[in-house]
Amino acid sequence: MDRIIRKGEHSVVKYLVRILCCLYMIFLLTGCERQERAEVSRFDDSKQYLYFESFVESEDGIYHTEVVDSGEIIKYADLSSGKDTVLCSKINCKHNSEKCQAFVKENDFIMGMLYAKGKLYLLVSGYKNEGGPRSNCIYQMDKDGRGKVLIHDFKDYPVMANGGGLYKNRFFLSIQVLEMEEDGSGGSSGAPSILMYDLNTKKEAVILDGYKENDTFKQIVGGNHNSIYIAERNFYEKGDCHFREYDFLTGEFDDLYTTPEENLQAIRDDTLYLQKKEEKKIYVYNMKTQMMEELLSWEEDVANIYIRYGYIEFVKEEKNVAGETVYLHKWYDLEEFEYLFDEYRPESELTLKRKLTDIYWFVKDGKNYFYNWKEKVWTEIEEIS
């Protein structure tokens, strides 16, 4: 039966249409907001654990370091222009002394950098005073390299840090302890301690003590909610790798997962990537859901497989006409679940330095390039001194 629209119902229909249009616009705006939030969360330590790394992405470029005769310098490669410059705004600066904020002197080492909320952080292992003990310091600077300040000095740990990160306004570091000889003639590095520095309280705390747990190697491998993930294995021999969760508000530990060390490939935040021995498959284990599933399988023989941040690298070995070993590489993107190229590429032709959000940094035929693999576009990186 046909419906008859009575007098006055037109206004009701128009009203409903307006409501639906408003809801649709709210949906679109919410979607845009979610996308913006997802973009922002890449550099927000309140949303995810941010690692100290050698190549660090920001909204518009990449920070990285370069070894020079007298030390190290921080450089910045702009994604849009492809220009790679020293992170220094001083006119006529030679970038060879500590007057330049992008410079770190010889025998001091930049162990990693991270970018969060418009600030660049440096983890430097070095000597604050000539002839004094080594320490691990965290510095903060503006995104353009200005305003470098010391945030904290882990002065009681003179061995170089293994790594660390920033999460929920707290710095976490893995630093091996120094075990001295009984006669005081010297010392050697022992098992790591896990340390935390709270930016709110300005207090340093020991989560795991390397002096007490001196047979265990410990590394921070991500974060979730109010916890960090810690991987532990025997310091001296191969065995199982144990994953634990540490709640830094309650100080409690929870056991998460145990796997033979030889199966272990990588962990990133909540996902553990495993390749079981003798299997041509990679599995993923979700720390939150505790579910395991197959990610990828292949049939060909490969010499090595490396699971990196955001991609998997397959390496094959072949002999050339001279009988020399030649290495060939192939890469699989873990976000799009596709191979970058159909064929393996010789190492002499193509070497991957770093994966960014949508771009890969390659050395191609001896030159640096950004490669947008979705659009198949190569942009040569122009180095500017």
Short mmCIF file of C-alpha atoms in Angstrom, two decimals:
data_model
loop_
_atom_site.label_atom_id
_atom_site.label_comp_id
_atom_site.label_asym_id
_atom_site.label_seq_id
_atom_site.Cartn_x
_atom_site.Cartn_y
_atom_site.Cartn_z
CA MET A 1 0.00 0.00 0.00
CA ASP A 2 1.39 3.39 -0.99
CA ARG A 3 2.20 5.67 1.88
CA ILE A 4 0.43 9.05 1.87
CA ILE A 5 2.44 11.94 3.33
CA ARG A 6 0.06 14.04 5.31
CA LYS A 7 0.27 17.75 5.85
CA GLY A 8 3.07 18.60 8.29
CA GLU A 9 5.06 15.44 7.64
CA HIS A 10 7.26 17.24 5.11
CA SER A 11 8.75 19.29 7.94
CA VAL A 12 9.37 16.09 9.93
CA VAL A 13 11.14 14.50 6.95
CA LYS A 14 13.23 17.62 6.42
CA TYR A 15 14.11 17.60 10.13
CA LEU A 16 15.20 13.96 9.96
CA VAL A 17 17.27 14.63 6.85
CA ARG A 18 19.00 17.50 8.61
CA ILE A 19 19.78 15.25 11.59
CA LEU A 20 21.18 12.55 9.32
CA CYS A 21 23.32 15.12 7.49
CA CYS A 22 24.64 16.43 10.80
CA LEU A 23 25.42 12.91 11.99
CA TYR A 24 27.20 12.18 8.71
CA MET A 25 29.31 15.34 9.05
CA ILE A 26 30.14 14.42 12.65
CA PHE A 27 31.18 10.96 11.42
CA LEU A 28 33.43 12.51 8.76
CA LEU A 29 34.96 14.97 11.21
CA THR A 30 35.45 12.23 13.78
CA GLY A 31 37.15 10.13 11.13
CA CYS A 32 39.47 13.02 10.26
CA GLU A 33 40.14 13.57 13.95
CA ARG A 34 40.99 9.88 14.38
CA GLN A 35 43.37 10.09 11.44
CA GLU A 36 45.01 13.20 12.90
CA ARG A 37 45.26 11.52 16.29
CA ALA A 38 46.86 8.46 14.72
CA GLU A 39 49.36 10.75 12.99
CA VAL A 40 50.12 12.63 16.22
CA SER A 41 50.40 9.45 18.31
CA ARG A 42 53.52 8.42 16.39
CA PHE A 43 55.38 11.14 18.29
CA ASP A 44 53.38 11.08 21.53
CA ASP A 45 54.91 9.07 24.38
CA SER A 46 51.55 9.04 26.18
CA LYS A 47 50.16 6.96 23.30
CA GLN A 48 53.06 4.58 22.60
CA TYR A 49 56.54 3.61 23.73
CA LEU A 50 59.13 5.63 21.78
CA TYR A 51 62.55 4.03 21.30
CA PHE A 52 66.00 5.63 21.24
CA GLU A 53 67.17 4.86 17.69
CA SER A 54 69.87 5.89 15.22
CA PHE A 55 67.34 7.14 12.63
CA VAL A 56 64.44 9.14 14.09
CA GLU A 57 61.41 10.33 12.17
CA SER A 58 59.55 13.58 12.83
CA GLU A 59 56.52 15.08 11.08
CA ASP A 60 58.62 16.46 8.21
CA GLY A 61 61.96 14.67 8.19
CA ILE A 62 64.52 12.33 9.70
CA TYR A 63 67.20 12.96 12.30
CA HIS A 64 70.35 10.88 12.01
CA THR A 65 74.04 11.07 12.96
CA GLU A 66 77.29 11.14 11.04
CA VAL A 67 80.77 10.37 12.34
CA VAL A 68 83.32 13.13 11.65
CA ASP A 69 87.03 13.44 12.48
CA SER A 70 86.52 15.02 15.88
CA GLY A 71 83.27 13.37 16.98
CA GLU A 72 79.68 13.06 15.77
CA ILE A 73 77.18 15.50 14.30
CA ILE A 74 73.38 15.40 14.17
CA LYS A 75 71.86 15.82 10.72
CA TYR A 76 68.34 16.39 9.46
CA ALA A 77 66.99 15.12 6.13
CA ASP A 78 63.87 16.93 4.91
CA LEU A 79 61.33 14.53 3.42
CA SER A 80 59.77 16.98 0.97
CA SER A 81 62.93 18.60 -0.43
CA GLY A 82 65.33 15.68 0.00
CA LYS A 83 67.95 18.05 1.47
CA ASP A 84 70.18 16.66 4.22
CA THR A 85 71.79 19.31 6.47
CA VAL A 86 73.57 19.60 9.82
CA LEU A 87 71.05 20.43 12.58
CA CYS A 88 72.65 23.81 13.24
CA SER A 89 71.39 27.32 12.57
CA LYS A 90 74.63 29.20 13.35
CA ILE A 91 76.14 31.12 10.45
CA ASN A 92 79.64 29.99 9.40
CA CYS A 93 79.67 27.23 12.04
CA LYS A 94 82.25 24.52 11.32
CA HIS A 95 80.39 21.91 13.42
CA ASN A 96 83.62 20.70 15.03
CA SER A 97 83.34 21.86 18.65
CA GLU A 98 80.79 21.86 21.45
CA LYS A 99 79.91 25.46 20.57
CA CYS A 100 77.79 23.77 17.90
CA GLN A 101 74.73 22.13 19.47
CA ALA A 102 74.66 19.49 16.73
CA PHE A 103 78.17 18.32 17.68
CA VAL A 104 79.17 15.61 20.16
CA LYS A 105 82.88 15.38 20.95
CA GLU A 106 85.17 12.44 20.31
CA ASN A 107 84.90 9.56 22.86
CA ASP A 108 81.32 10.59 23.56
CA PHE A 109 78.75 8.53 21.69
CA ILE A 110 75.16 9.22 20.70
CA MET A 111 73.56 5.90 21.67
CA GLY A 112 70.20 6.92 20.25
CA MET A 113 67.69 9.68 19.60
CA LEU A 114 63.92 9.96 19.86
CA TYR A 115 61.41 12.61 18.83
CA ALA A 116 58.37 13.39 20.98
CA LYS A 117 55.90 16.27 20.95
CA GLY A 118 58.12 18.65 19.00
CA LYS A 119 61.31 17.91 20.97
CA LEU A 120 64.39 15.86 20.09
CA TYR A 121 66.01 13.79 22.84
CA LEU A 122 69.58 12.44 22.78
CA LEU A 123 70.99 9.55 24.78
CA VAL A 124 74.73 10.27 25.06
CA SER A 125 77.31 8.04 26.72
CA GLY A 126 80.39 10.08 27.48
CA TYR A 127 82.52 12.10 29.86
CA LYS A 128 81.05 15.25 31.32
CA ASN A 129 84.42 16.14 32.89
CA GLU A 130 87.86 15.49 31.44
CA GLY A 131 89.35 12.47 33.22
CA GLY A 132 86.12 11.75 35.07
CA PRO A 133 83.97 8.62 34.87
CA ARG A 134 81.73 7.86 31.90
CA SER A 135 78.00 8.39 32.39
CA ASN A 136 74.80 8.18 30.36
CA CYS A 137 73.04 11.49 29.87
CA ILE A 138 69.73 12.46 28.28
CA TYR A 139 69.57 15.84 26.54
CA GLN A 140 66.58 17.70 25.12
CA MET A 141 66.61 20.21 22.26
CA ASP A 142 64.10 21.96 20.04
CA LYS A 143 63.26 20.32 16.73
CA ASP A 144 65.50 22.86 14.92
CA GLY A 145 68.49 22.02 17.13
CA ARG A 146 68.28 25.05 19.43
CA GLY A 147 67.98 25.12 23.21
CA LYS A 148 69.98 22.01 24.13
CA VAL A 149 69.64 21.20 27.85
CA LEU A 150 70.60 18.29 30.10
CA ILE A 151 67.54 16.39 31.35
CA HIS A 152 69.22 13.74 33.52
CA ASP A 153 72.58 12.11 34.19
CA PHE A 154 72.61 8.40 35.11
CA LYS A 155 75.96 9.00 36.77
CA ASP A 156 76.12 5.80 38.85
CA TYR A 157 76.29 3.63 35.71
CA PRO A 158 79.58 4.17 33.80
CA VAL A 159 78.97 1.53 31.10
CA MET A 160 77.36 2.51 27.78
CA ALA A 161 73.57 2.07 27.72
CA ASN A 162 72.19 -0.82 25.67
CA GLY A 163 69.09 1.14 24.74
CA GLY A 164 65.89 2.57 26.11
CA GLY A 165 62.99 4.85 25.41
CA LEU A 166 60.34 7.26 26.60
CA TYR A 167 56.86 6.27 27.73
CA LYS A 168 54.22 8.08 29.79
CA ASN A 169 56.68 10.88 30.66
CA ARG A 170 59.24 8.39 31.96
CA PHE A 171 62.63 7.47 30.50
CA PHE A 172 63.63 3.81 30.68
CA LEU A 173 67.19 2.57 30.11
CA SER A 174 68.99 -0.76 30.04
CA ILE A 175 72.58 -0.24 31.28
CA GLN A 176 75.07 -2.95 32.15
CA VAL A 177 76.67 -2.72 35.58
CA LEU A 178 80.44 -2.48 36.09
CA GLU A 179 81.91 -5.47 37.91
CA MET A 180 85.28 -4.56 39.42
CA GLU A 181 88.19 -6.97 39.87
CA GLU A 182 88.91 -7.96 43.48
CA ASP A 183 92.35 -6.35 43.33
CA GLY A 184 90.86 -3.12 41.97
CA SER A 185 92.93 -3.34 38.78
CA GLY A 186 89.95 -2.80 36.53
CA GLY A 187 86.47 -3.98 35.70
CA SER A 188 84.22 -5.46 33.05
CA SER A 189 80.59 -4.96 32.11
CA GLY A 190 78.10 -7.34 33.69
CA ALA A 191 74.38 -7.98 33.42
CA PRO A 192 72.18 -4.92 32.74
CA SER A 193 70.06 -3.00 35.18
CA ILE A 194 66.72 -1.53 34.10
CA LEU A 195 66.40 2.08 35.24
CA MET A 196 63.55 4.59 35.17
CA TYR A 197 63.67 8.39 35.37
CA ASP A 198 60.34 10.12 36.02
CA LEU A 199 60.10 13.55 34.37
CA ASN A 200 57.30 14.57 36.74
CA THR A 201 58.98 13.71 40.05
CA LYS A 202 62.58 14.15 38.78
CA LYS A 203 63.48 10.87 40.50
CA GLU A 204 65.57 7.94 39.28
CA ALA A 205 64.57 4.38 40.25
CA VAL A 206 66.02 0.89 39.74
CA ILE A 207 63.46 -1.56 38.33
CA LEU A 208 65.82 -4.52 37.97
CA ASP A 209 69.27 -4.56 39.57
CA GLY A 210 72.06 -6.02 37.44
CA TYR A 211 74.23 -6.58 40.52
CA LYS A 212 71.58 -8.80 42.11
CA GLU A 213 70.39 -10.53 38.92
CA ASN A 214 73.87 -10.89 37.47
CA ASP A 215 73.16 -13.89 35.22
CA THR A 216 70.27 -12.31 33.28
CA PHE A 217 70.39 -10.06 30.22
CA LYS A 218 67.44 -7.65 30.23
CA GLN A 219 66.11 -5.36 27.53
CA ILE A 220 63.04 -3.09 27.34
CA VAL A 221 60.94 -4.03 24.31
CA GLY A 222 57.84 -1.85 24.38
CA GLY A 223 55.01 -0.56 26.52
CA ASN A 224 51.29 -0.87 27.10
CA HIS A 225 48.90 1.03 29.39
CA ASN A 226 50.93 1.68 32.60
CA SER A 227 53.48 -1.05 31.92
CA ILE A 228 56.64 -1.76 29.98
CA TYR A 229 57.62 -5.09 28.42
CA ILE A 230 60.98 -6.60 29.39
CA ALA A 231 62.73 -9.49 27.58
CA GLU A 232 65.08 -11.59 29.71
CA ARG A 233 67.50 -14.38 28.83
CA ASN A 234 70.57 -16.02 30.31
CA PHE A 235 73.55 -13.68 30.16
CA TYR A 236 76.13 -16.39 29.48
CA GLU A 237 74.47 -19.16 27.44
CA LYS A 238 71.57 -19.78 25.09
CA GLY A 239 68.21 -20.94 26.40
CA ASP A 240 64.70 -19.58 26.74
CA CYS A 241 63.69 -15.96 26.42
CA HIS A 242 61.12 -14.78 28.96
CA PHE A 243 58.84 -11.81 28.44
CA ARG A 244 57.52 -9.98 31.49
CA GLU A 245 55.33 -6.94 32.03
CA TYR A 246 56.27 -4.37 34.66
CA ASP A 247 53.59 -2.02 36.00
CA PHE A 248 55.45 1.15 36.94
CA LEU A 249 52.55 2.44 39.06
CA THR A 250 52.21 -0.64 41.27
CA GLY A 251 55.77 -1.99 40.91
CA GLU A 252 54.44 -5.47 40.08
CA PHE A 253 55.65 -7.97 37.45
CA ASP A 254 53.56 -10.37 35.35
CA ASP A 255 54.90 -13.25 33.24
CA LEU A 256 53.69 -13.05 29.63
CA TYR A 257 55.38 -15.54 27.33
CA THR A 258 58.38 -17.88 27.08
CA THR A 259 59.99 -19.08 23.86
CA PRO A 260 63.33 -20.69 22.91
CA GLU A 261 65.83 -17.94 22.21
CA GLU A 262 66.65 -19.44 18.80
CA ASN A 263 63.01 -18.87 17.73
CA LEU A 264 63.01 -15.24 18.73
CA GLN A 265 63.03 -12.61 16.01
CA ALA A 266 61.66 -9.30 17.26
CA ILE A 267 59.07 -7.58 19.40
CA ARG A 268 57.44 -4.24 18.79
CA ASP A 269 55.02 -2.87 21.36
CA ASP A 270 52.32 -5.55 21.78
CA THR A 271 53.40 -7.91 19.00
CA LEU A 272 56.04 -10.65 19.21
CA TYR A 273 57.35 -11.96 15.87
CA LEU A 274 58.62 -15.55 15.87
CA GLN A 275 60.24 -17.77 13.32
CA LYS A 276 60.39 -21.31 14.63
CA LYS A 277 63.50 -23.30 13.83
CA GLU A 278 63.38 -25.25 10.56
CA GLU A 279 60.04 -23.67 9.58
CA LYS A 280 59.63 -21.33 6.61
CA LYS A 281 56.98 -19.35 8.43
CA ILE A 282 56.71 -16.32 10.66
CA TYR A 283 54.16 -16.18 13.47
CA VAL A 284 52.86 -13.25 15.46
CA TYR A 285 51.90 -13.44 19.13
CA ASN A 286 49.79 -10.63 20.58
CA MET A 287 50.74 -9.82 24.17
CA LYS A 288 47.29 -8.37 24.93
CA THR A 289 45.08 -11.11 23.49
CA GLN A 290 47.65 -13.92 23.98
CA MET A 291 46.75 -15.21 20.52
CA MET A 292 49.22 -16.73 18.05
CA GLU A 293 48.66 -16.72 14.28
CA GLU A 294 50.67 -17.27 11.11
CA LEU A 295 51.82 -14.08 9.41
CA LEU A 296 53.86 -15.19 6.39
CA SER A 297 55.22 -18.32 4.71
CA TRP A 298 57.62 -18.95 1.81
CA GLU A 299 59.07 -21.89 -0.10
CA GLU A 300 62.52 -20.77 -1.24
CA ASP A 301 65.69 -21.28 0.79
CA VAL A 302 67.13 -18.16 2.39
CA ALA A 303 70.34 -17.63 4.36
CA ASN A 304 68.95 -15.19 6.95
CA ILE A 305 65.72 -13.49 7.92
CA TYR A 306 65.61 -10.28 9.96
CA ILE A 307 62.42 -8.75 11.32
CA ARG A 308 62.92 -5.02 11.69
CA TYR A 309 60.63 -2.15 12.62
CA GLY A 310 57.84 -2.31 10.06
CA TYR A 311 59.40 -4.75 7.61
CA ILE A 312 61.04 -8.16 7.14
CA GLU A 313 64.36 -8.52 5.34
CA PHE A 314 65.16 -11.76 3.50
CA VAL A 315 68.81 -12.45 2.60
CA LYS A 316 70.03 -15.00 0.04
CA GLU A 317 73.60 -16.01 -0.72
CA GLU A 318 74.90 -16.81 -4.20
CA LYS A 319 78.30 -17.33 -5.82
CA ASN A 320 79.40 -15.06 -8.66
CA VAL A 321 81.59 -16.13 -11.58
CA ALA A 322 84.71 -15.49 -9.48
CA GLY A 323 83.46 -17.81 -6.76
CA GLU A 324 82.80 -14.95 -4.31
CA THR A 325 79.73 -14.85 -2.07
CA VAL A 326 77.14 -12.31 -3.19
CA TYR A 327 74.29 -11.23 -0.90
CA LEU A 328 70.83 -10.49 -2.28
CA HIS A 329 67.99 -8.83 -0.37
CA LYS A 330 64.22 -8.70 -0.51
CA TRP A 331 61.89 -6.73 1.77
CA TYR A 332 58.34 -7.35 3.00
CA ASP A 333 56.32 -4.45 4.43
CA LEU A 334 54.51 -5.31 7.69
CA GLU A 335 51.93 -2.55 7.35
CA GLU A 336 50.76 -3.21 3.80
CA PHE A 337 51.70 -6.94 3.85
CA GLU A 338 53.38 -6.75 0.46
CA TYR A 339 56.88 -7.17 -0.96
CA LEU A 340 58.58 -3.94 -2.02
CA PHE A 341 60.05 -5.54 -5.13
CA ASP A 342 59.25 -8.76 -6.96
CA GLU A 343 62.88 -9.87 -7.21
CA TYR A 344 65.87 -10.05 -4.88
CA ARG A 345 68.26 -7.11 -5.28
CA PRO A 346 72.07 -7.36 -5.00
CA GLU A 347 73.56 -5.67 -1.93
CA SER A 348 75.98 -3.75 -4.15
CA GLU A 349 73.00 -2.24 -5.97
CA LEU A 350 70.54 -1.57 -3.15
CA THR A 351 70.94 -1.38 0.65
CA LEU A 352 68.19 -0.39 3.07
CA LYS A 353 69.11 2.08 5.81
CA ARG A 354 65.73 2.71 7.41
CA LYS A 355 61.97 2.35 7.00
CA LEU A 356 59.93 5.43 7.79
CA THR A 357 56.15 5.73 7.94
CA ASP A 358 55.45 5.73 4.20
CA ILE A 359 58.98 5.95 2.83
CA TYR A 360 62.09 3.79 2.80
CA TRP A 361 65.62 5.22 2.94
CA PHE A 362 67.86 3.28 0.53
CA VAL A 363 71.43 3.52 -0.65
CA LYS A 364 71.07 2.92 -4.39
CA ASP A 365 74.18 2.64 -6.55
CA GLY A 366 76.16 4.49 -3.88
CA LYS A 367 73.69 7.38 -3.44
CA ASN A 368 71.05 8.03 -0.77
CA TYR A 369 67.41 8.03 -1.81
CA PHE A 370 63.94 8.26 -0.29
CA TYR A 371 61.74 5.66 -1.92
CA ASN A 372 57.96 6.03 -1.82
CA TRP A 373 57.19 2.44 -2.68
CA LYS A 374 53.42 2.94 -2.99
CA GLU A 375 53.92 5.53 -5.72
CA LYS A 376 57.18 3.93 -6.96
CA VAL A 377 58.98 7.30 -6.74
CA TRP A 378 62.70 7.74 -5.97
CA THR A 379 63.93 11.07 -4.52
CA GLU A 380 67.67 11.59 -4.29
CA ILE A 381 68.85 13.00 -0.96
CA GLU A 382 71.01 16.07 -1.48
CA GLU A 383 73.71 16.49 1.17
CA ILE A 384 74.35 20.12 2.16
CA SER A 385 77.34 20.91 4.37
#
